[in-house]
Amino acid sequence: IVKVMHRDLSDGKYFKKKGEIVEVHDNFKADVKMVESGDLIRLDERMLETVIPKVGGPVRIVKGDDGIRECDGTLFAVDMDKLCCTVALVQGGDKIKVEGLTWDAVCKLATPV
Protein backbone atom coordinates (compact mmCIF):
# COMPACT_ATOMS: atom_id res chain seq x y z
CA ILE A 1 0.00 0.00 0.00
CA VAL A 2 1.33 3.45 -0.92
CA LYS A 3 0.13 7.01 -0.49
CA VAL A 4 0.11 9.49 -3.39
CA MET A 5 2.04 12.64 -2.41
CA HIS A 6 1.71 14.64 -5.66
CA ARG A 7 -0.48 17.69 -4.96
CA ASP A 8 -1.14 18.65 -8.60
CA LEU A 9 -2.04 15.25 -10.04
CA SER A 10 -5.64 15.49 -11.31
CA ASP A 11 -6.10 18.76 -9.42
CA GLY A 12 -5.28 17.08 -6.09
CA LYS A 13 -7.85 14.29 -6.49
CA TYR A 14 -5.35 11.64 -5.36
CA PHE A 15 -3.26 13.68 -2.89
CA LYS A 16 -2.70 11.69 0.33
CA LYS A 17 -4.97 8.91 -0.93
CA LYS A 18 -3.93 5.26 -0.63
CA GLY A 19 -3.45 2.80 -3.44
CA GLU A 20 -2.17 -0.69 -4.09
CA ILE A 21 0.77 -1.29 -6.42
CA VAL A 22 -0.41 -3.58 -9.19
CA GLU A 23 2.69 -3.64 -11.40
CA VAL A 24 6.16 -2.06 -11.46
CA HIS A 25 7.69 -0.66 -14.69
CA ASP A 26 11.38 0.19 -15.24
CA ASN A 27 12.04 -0.04 -11.44
CA PHE A 28 10.84 3.55 -10.92
CA LYS A 29 7.23 3.65 -12.13
CA ALA A 30 4.22 1.72 -10.90
CA ASP A 31 0.62 1.11 -11.83
CA VAL A 32 -1.37 1.98 -8.71
CA LYS A 33 -5.00 1.01 -8.15
CA MET A 34 -6.55 3.60 -5.87
CA VAL A 35 -8.35 2.15 -2.84
CA GLU A 36 -11.30 4.57 -2.74
CA SER A 37 -12.04 5.14 -6.42
CA GLY A 38 -10.63 2.00 -8.04
CA ASP A 39 -8.85 4.23 -10.61
CA LEU A 40 -5.69 2.75 -12.13
CA ILE A 41 -2.90 5.31 -12.60
CA ARG A 42 0.79 5.07 -13.52
CA LEU A 43 3.04 7.06 -11.20
CA ASP A 44 6.74 7.73 -10.74
CA GLU A 45 8.16 6.56 -7.40
CA ARG A 46 8.87 10.20 -6.46
CA MET A 47 5.10 10.77 -6.30
CA LEU A 48 4.59 7.97 -3.77
CA GLU A 49 5.23 7.38 -0.08
CA THR A 50 5.24 4.03 1.69
CA VAL A 51 2.54 3.30 4.26
CA ILE A 52 3.57 1.75 7.58
CA PRO A 53 0.98 -0.51 9.26
CA LYS A 54 0.35 -0.93 12.96
CA VAL A 55 2.80 -3.15 14.86
CA GLY A 56 1.89 -6.73 14.00
CA GLY A 57 0.77 -5.81 10.49
CA PRO A 58 2.08 -7.41 7.28
CA VAL A 59 4.89 -5.63 5.41
CA ARG A 60 7.21 -6.05 2.44
CA ILE A 61 10.80 -4.82 2.44
CA VAL A 62 11.05 -2.67 -0.69
CA LYS A 63 14.51 -1.16 -0.32
CA GLY A 64 17.89 -2.31 0.92
CA ASP A 65 20.07 -5.41 0.92
CA ASP A 66 19.36 -7.86 -1.92
CA GLY A 67 19.13 -10.66 0.66
CA ILE A 68 16.02 -9.20 2.26
CA ARG A 69 14.56 -6.85 -0.36
CA GLU A 70 11.15 -8.10 -1.56
CA CYS A 71 10.79 -10.32 1.51
CA ASP A 72 7.49 -10.26 3.37
CA GLY A 73 7.27 -10.12 7.14
CA THR A 74 5.54 -8.62 10.14
CA LEU A 75 6.18 -5.17 11.61
CA PHE A 76 7.69 -5.94 15.01
CA ALA A 77 8.54 -2.48 16.38
CA VAL A 78 8.66 1.21 15.42
CA ASP A 79 11.26 3.66 16.75
CA MET A 80 9.70 7.12 16.47
CA ASP A 81 12.91 8.88 17.63
CA LYS A 82 15.16 7.27 15.01
CA LEU A 83 12.46 7.07 12.29
CA CYS A 84 13.12 3.38 11.75
CA CYS A 85 11.51 0.04 12.43
CA THR A 86 12.14 -3.64 13.07
CA VAL A 87 10.62 -6.36 10.88
CA ALA A 88 10.29 -10.05 11.75
CA LEU A 89 11.00 -12.32 8.77
CA VAL A 90 10.89 -16.06 8.24
CA GLN A 91 13.69 -17.23 5.94
CA GLY A 92 14.42 -20.88 5.34
CA GLY A 93 12.38 -21.84 8.38
CA ASP A 94 14.34 -19.46 10.63
CA LYS A 95 12.74 -16.45 12.29
CA ILE A 96 14.94 -13.36 12.15
CA LYS A 97 14.48 -9.75 13.15
CA VAL A 98 15.84 -7.04 10.88
CA GLU A 99 16.41 -3.84 12.85
CA GLY A 100 17.05 -0.25 11.79
CA LEU A 101 15.04 -0.29 8.56
CA THR A 102 14.09 3.22 7.48
CA TRP A 103 10.39 3.84 6.95
CA ASP A 104 10.82 4.17 3.19
CA ALA A 105 12.36 0.68 3.11
CA VAL A 106 9.18 -0.95 4.41
CA CYS A 107 5.66 -0.89 3.00
CA LYS A 108 2.31 -2.18 4.23
CA LEU A 109 1.04 -5.23 2.35
CA ALA A 110 -2.50 -5.17 1.00
CA THR A 111 -2.95 -8.83 1.90
CA PRO A 112 -1.55 -10.57 5.00
CA VAL A 113 1.66 -12.60 4.86
Coordinates of N, CA and C in Angstrom, one line a residue:
I1 N 0.9 -1.2 0.0 CA 0.0 0.0 0.0 C 0.9 1.2 0.0
V2 N 0.6 2.2 -0.8 CA 1.3 3.5 -0.9 C 0.4 4.6 -0.8
K3 N 0.9 5.8 -0.6 CA 0.1 7.0 -0.5 C 0.7 8.0 -1.6
V4 N -0.3 8.5 -2.3 CA 0.1 9.5 -3.4 C 0.4 10.8 -2.7
M5 N 1.6 11.4 -3.0 CA 2.0 12.6 -2.4 C 2.2 13.8 -3.4
H6 N 1.6 13.6 -4.6 CA 1.7 14.6 -5.7 C 0.5 15.5 -5.6
R7 N 0.6 16.8 -5.2 CA -0.5 17.7 -5.0 C -1.2 18.1 -6.2
D8 N -0.5 18.1 -7.4 CA -1.1 18.6 -8.6 C -1.8 17.6 -9.5
L9 N -1.5 16.3 -9.2 CA -2.0 15.2 -10.0 C -3.6 15.3 -10.0
S10 N -4.2 15.4 -11.2 CA -5.6 15.5 -11.3 C -6.2 16.5 -10.3
D11 N -5.6 17.7 -10.3 CA -6.1 18.8 -9.4 C -6.2 18.3 -8.0
G12 N -5.3 17.5 -7.5 CA -5.3 17.1 -6.1 C -6.2 15.9 -5.7
K13 N -6.9 15.4 -6.7 CA -7.8 14.3 -6.5 C -7.2 13.1 -5.7
Y14 N -6.0 12.8 -6.0 CA -5.3 11.6 -5.4 C -4.4 12.0 -4.2
F15 N -4.2 13.3 -3.9 CA -3.3 13.7 -2.9 C -3.6 13.1 -1.5
K16 N -2.6 12.4 -1.0 CA -2.7 11.7 0.3 C -3.7 10.6 0.4
K17 N -4.1 10.1 -0.8 CA -5.0 8.9 -0.9 C -4.1 7.6 -1.1
K18 N -4.7 6.5 -0.6 CA -3.9 5.3 -0.6 C -4.3 4.4 -1.9
G19 N -3.3 3.7 -2.3 CA -3.5 2.8 -3.4 C -2.6 1.6 -3.3
E20 N -2.9 0.6 -4.1 CA -2.2 -0.7 -4.1 C -1.4 -0.8 -5.4
I21 N -0.1 -1.1 -5.2 CA 0.8 -1.3 -6.4 C 0.4 -2.6 -7.1
V22 N 0.0 -2.5 -8.4 CA -0.4 -3.6 -9.2 C 0.7 -4.1 -10.0
E23 N 1.6 -3.2 -10.6 CA 2.7 -3.6 -11.4 C 3.8 -2.6 -11.4
V24 N 5.0 -3.0 -11.4 CA 6.2 -2.1 -11.5 C 6.8 -2.0 -12.9
H25 N 7.1 -0.8 -13.4 CA 7.7 -0.7 -14.7 C 9.0 0.0 -14.6
D26 N 10.1 -0.5 -15.2 CA 11.4 0.2 -15.2 C 11.9 0.5 -13.9
N27 N 11.6 -0.2 -12.8 CA 12.0 0.0 -11.4 C 11.6 1.3 -10.8
F28 N 11.1 2.2 -11.5 CA 10.8 3.6 -10.9 C 9.4 4.0 -11.1
K29 N 8.6 3.3 -11.9 CA 7.2 3.6 -12.1 C 6.4 2.5 -11.7
A30 N 5.1 2.8 -11.3 CA 4.2 1.7 -10.9 C 2.8 2.0 -11.3
D31 N 2.1 1.0 -11.6 CA 0.6 1.1 -11.8 C 0.0 1.0 -10.4
V32 N -0.8 1.9 -10.1 CA -1.4 2.0 -8.7 C -2.9 2.0 -8.8
K33 N -3.5 1.0 -8.2 CA -5.0 1.0 -8.1 C -5.4 1.7 -6.9
M34 N -6.1 2.8 -7.0 CA -6.5 3.6 -5.9 C -7.6 2.9 -5.1
V35 N -7.5 2.9 -3.7 CA -8.3 2.1 -2.8 C -9.8 2.7 -2.9
E36 N -10.0 4.0 -2.8 CA -11.3 4.6 -2.7 C -12.0 4.5 -4.1
S37 N -11.4 5.0 -5.1 CA -12.0 5.1 -6.4 C -11.9 3.9 -7.3
G38 N -10.9 3.1 -7.1 CA -10.6 2.0 -8.0 C -9.9 2.4 -9.3
D39 N -9.6 3.7 -9.4 CA -8.9 4.2 -10.6 C -7.5 3.6 -10.7
L40 N -7.0 3.3 -11.9 CA -5.7 2.7 -12.1 C -4.8 3.8 -12.8
I41 N -3.8 4.2 -12.1 CA -2.9 5.3 -12.6 C -1.4 4.9 -12.6
R42 N -0.7 5.4 -13.5 CA 0.8 5.1 -13.5 C 1.5 6.3 -12.9
L43 N 2.3 6.0 -11.9 CA 3.0 7.1 -11.2 C 4.5 6.8 -11.1
D44 N 5.3 7.8 -11.0 CA 6.7 7.7 -10.7 C 6.9 7.5 -9.2
E45 N 8.0 6.8 -8.8 CA 8.2 6.6 -7.4 C 8.3 7.8 -6.6
R46 N 8.7 8.9 -7.2 CA 8.9 10.2 -6.5 C 7.5 10.8 -6.0
M47 N 6.4 10.3 -6.6 CA 5.1 10.8 -6.3 C 4.5 10.0 -5.2
L48 N 5.2 8.9 -4.7 CA 4.6 8.0 -3.8 C 5.3 8.0 -2.4
E49 N 4.6 7.5 -1.4 CA 5.2 7.4 -0.1 C 4.8 6.0 0.5
T50 N 5.6 5.3 1.1 CA 5.2 4.0 1.7 C 4.3 4.3 2.9
V51 N 3.5 3.3 3.1 CA 2.5 3.3 4.3 C 3.0 2.3 5.3
I52 N 3.1 2.6 6.5 CA 3.6 1.7 7.6 C 2.3 1.3 8.4
P53 N 2.1 0.0 8.5 CA 1.0 -0.5 9.3 C 1.2 -0.4 10.8
K54 N 0.2 -0.8 11.5 CA 0.3 -0.9 13.0 C 1.3 -2.1 13.3
V55 N 1.9 -2.0 14.4 CA 2.8 -3.1 14.9 C 2.0 -4.4 14.8
G56 N 2.6 -5.5 14.2 CA 1.9 -6.7 14.0 C 1.3 -6.9 12.6
G57 N 1.3 -5.8 11.8 CA 0.8 -5.8 10.5 C 1.7 -6.4 9.5
P58 N 1.2 -6.8 8.3 CA 2.1 -7.4 7.3 C 2.8 -6.3 6.5
V59 N 4.1 -6.6 6.2 CA 4.9 -5.6 5.4 C 5.7 -6.4 4.4
R60 N 6.2 -5.6 3.4 CA 7.2 -6.0 2.4 C 8.4 -5.1 2.5
I61 N 9.6 -5.6 2.5 CA 10.8 -4.8 2.4 C 11.0 -4.4 1.0
V62 N 11.0 -3.1 0.7 CA 11.0 -2.7 -0.7 C 12.4 -2.0 -1.0
K63 N 13.3 -1.9 -0.1 CA 14.5 -1.2 -0.3 C 15.6 -1.7 0.6
G64 N 16.8 -1.8 0.1 CA 17.9 -2.3 0.9 C 18.6 -3.5 0.4
D65 N 19.2 -4.3 1.2 CA 20.1 -5.4 0.9 C 19.3 -6.4 0.0
D66 N 20.0 -6.9 -1.0 CA 19.4 -7.9 -1.9 C 18.9 -9.1 -1.2
G67 N 19.5 -9.5 -0.1 CA 19.1 -10.7 0.7 C 17.8 -10.6 1.3
I68 N 17.3 -9.4 1.6 CA 16.0 -9.2 2.3 C 15.0 -8.4 1.5
R69 N 15.5 -7.6 0.5 CA 14.6 -6.9 -0.4 C 13.5 -7.8 -1.0
E70 N 12.3 -7.4 -1.0 CA 11.1 -8.1 -1.6 C 10.7 -9.2 -0.7
C71 N 11.3 -9.3 0.5 CA 10.8 -10.3 1.5 C 9.6 -9.8 2.3
D72 N 8.7 -10.6 2.6 CA 7.5 -10.3 3.4 C 7.7 -10.6 4.8
G73 N 7.1 -9.8 5.7 CA 7.3 -10.1 7.1 C 6.2 -9.4 7.9
T74 N 6.5 -9.3 9.2 CA 5.5 -8.6 10.1 C 6.2 -7.5 10.8
L75 N 5.6 -6.3 10.9 CA 6.2 -5.2 11.6 C 6.3 -5.5 13.1
F76 N 7.5 -5.5 13.6 CA 7.7 -5.9 15.0 C 7.7 -4.7 16.0
A77 N 8.4 -3.7 15.5 CA 8.5 -2.5 16.4 C 8.8 -1.2 15.5
V78 N 8.4 -0.1 16.1 CA 8.7 1.2 15.4 C 9.4 2.1 16.4
D79 N 10.5 2.7 15.9 CA 11.3 3.7 16.7 C 11.0 5.1 16.2
M80 N 10.1 5.8 16.9 CA 9.7 7.1 16.5 C 10.9 8.1 16.5
D81 N 11.8 8.0 17.5 CA 12.9 8.9 17.6 C 13.9 8.7 16.5
K82 N 14.2 7.5 16.1 CA 15.2 7.3 15.0 C 14.5 7.1 13.6
L83 N 13.2 7.2 13.6 CA 12.5 7.1 12.3 C 12.8 5.8 11.6
C84 N 12.8 4.7 12.3 CA 13.1 3.4 11.8 C 12.2 2.3 12.4
C85 N 12.3 1.1 11.9 CA 11.5 0.0 12.4 C 12.2 -1.3 12.4
T86 N 11.6 -2.3 13.0 CA 12.1 -3.6 13.1 C 11.1 -4.5 12.5
V87 N 11.5 -5.4 11.6 CA 10.6 -6.4 10.9 C 11.0 -7.8 11.2
A88 N 10.0 -8.6 11.5 CA 10.3 -10.1 11.7 C 10.1 -10.8 10.4
L89 N 11.1 -11.5 10.0 CA 11.0 -12.3 8.8 C 11.1 -13.8 9.1
V90 N 10.6 -14.6 8.2 CA 10.9 -16.1 8.2 C 11.6 -16.4 6.9
Q91 N 12.9 -16.9 7.1 CA 13.7 -17.2 5.9 C 14.2 -18.6 6.1
G92 N 13.9 -19.5 5.2 CA 14.4 -20.9 5.3 C 14.0 -21.6 6.6
G93 N 12.8 -21.2 7.1 CA 12.4 -21.8 8.4 C 12.9 -21.1 9.6
D94 N 13.8 -20.2 9.5 CA 14.3 -19.5 10.6 C 13.6 -18.1 10.8
K95 N 13.3 -17.8 12.0 CA 12.7 -16.4 12.3 C 13.9 -15.5 12.6
I96 N 13.9 -14.4 11.9 CA 14.9 -13.4 12.1 C 14.3 -12.0 12.3
K97 N 14.9 -11.1 13.0 CA 14.5 -9.7 13.2 C 15.5 -8.9 12.5
V98 N 15.0 -8.0 11.6 CA 15.8 -7.0 10.9 C 15.6 -5.7 11.5
E99 N 16.6 -5.1 12.1 CA 16.4 -3.8 12.9 C 17.0 -2.7 12.1
G100 N 16.5 -1.5 12.4 CA 17.1 -0.3 11.8 C 16.6 0.0 10.4
L101 N 15.5 -0.6 9.9 CA 15.0 -0.3 8.6 C 14.4 1.1 8.5
T102 N 14.7 1.9 7.6 CA 14.1 3.2 7.5 C 12.6 3.0 7.0
W103 N 11.8 4.0 7.3 CA 10.4 3.8 7.0 C 10.2 3.7 5.5
D104 N 11.0 4.3 4.6 CA 10.8 4.2 3.2 C 11.3 2.8 2.7
A105 N 11.9 2.0 3.5 CA 12.4 0.7 3.1 C 11.3 -0.4 3.3
V106 N 10.2 0.0 4.0 CA 9.2 -1.0 4.4 C 7.8 -0.4 4.0
C107 N 7.0 -1.3 3.5 CA 5.7 -0.9 3.0 C 4.6 -1.9 3.4
K108 N 3.4 -1.4 3.8 CA 2.3 -2.2 4.2 C 1.9 -3.1 3.1
L109 N 1.6 -4.3 3.4 CA 1.0 -5.2 2.3 C -0.5 -5.1 2.3
A110 N -1.0 -5.2 1.1 CA -2.5 -5.2 1.0 C -3.1 -6.4 1.5
T111 N -2.4 -7.6 1.4 CA -3.0 -8.8 1.9 C -2.0 -9.4 2.9
P112 N -2.5 -10.0 4.0 CA -1.6 -10.6 5.0 C -0.5 -11.6 4.5
V113 N 0.6 -11.7 5.2 CA 1.7 -12.6 4.9 C 1.2 -14.0 5.0

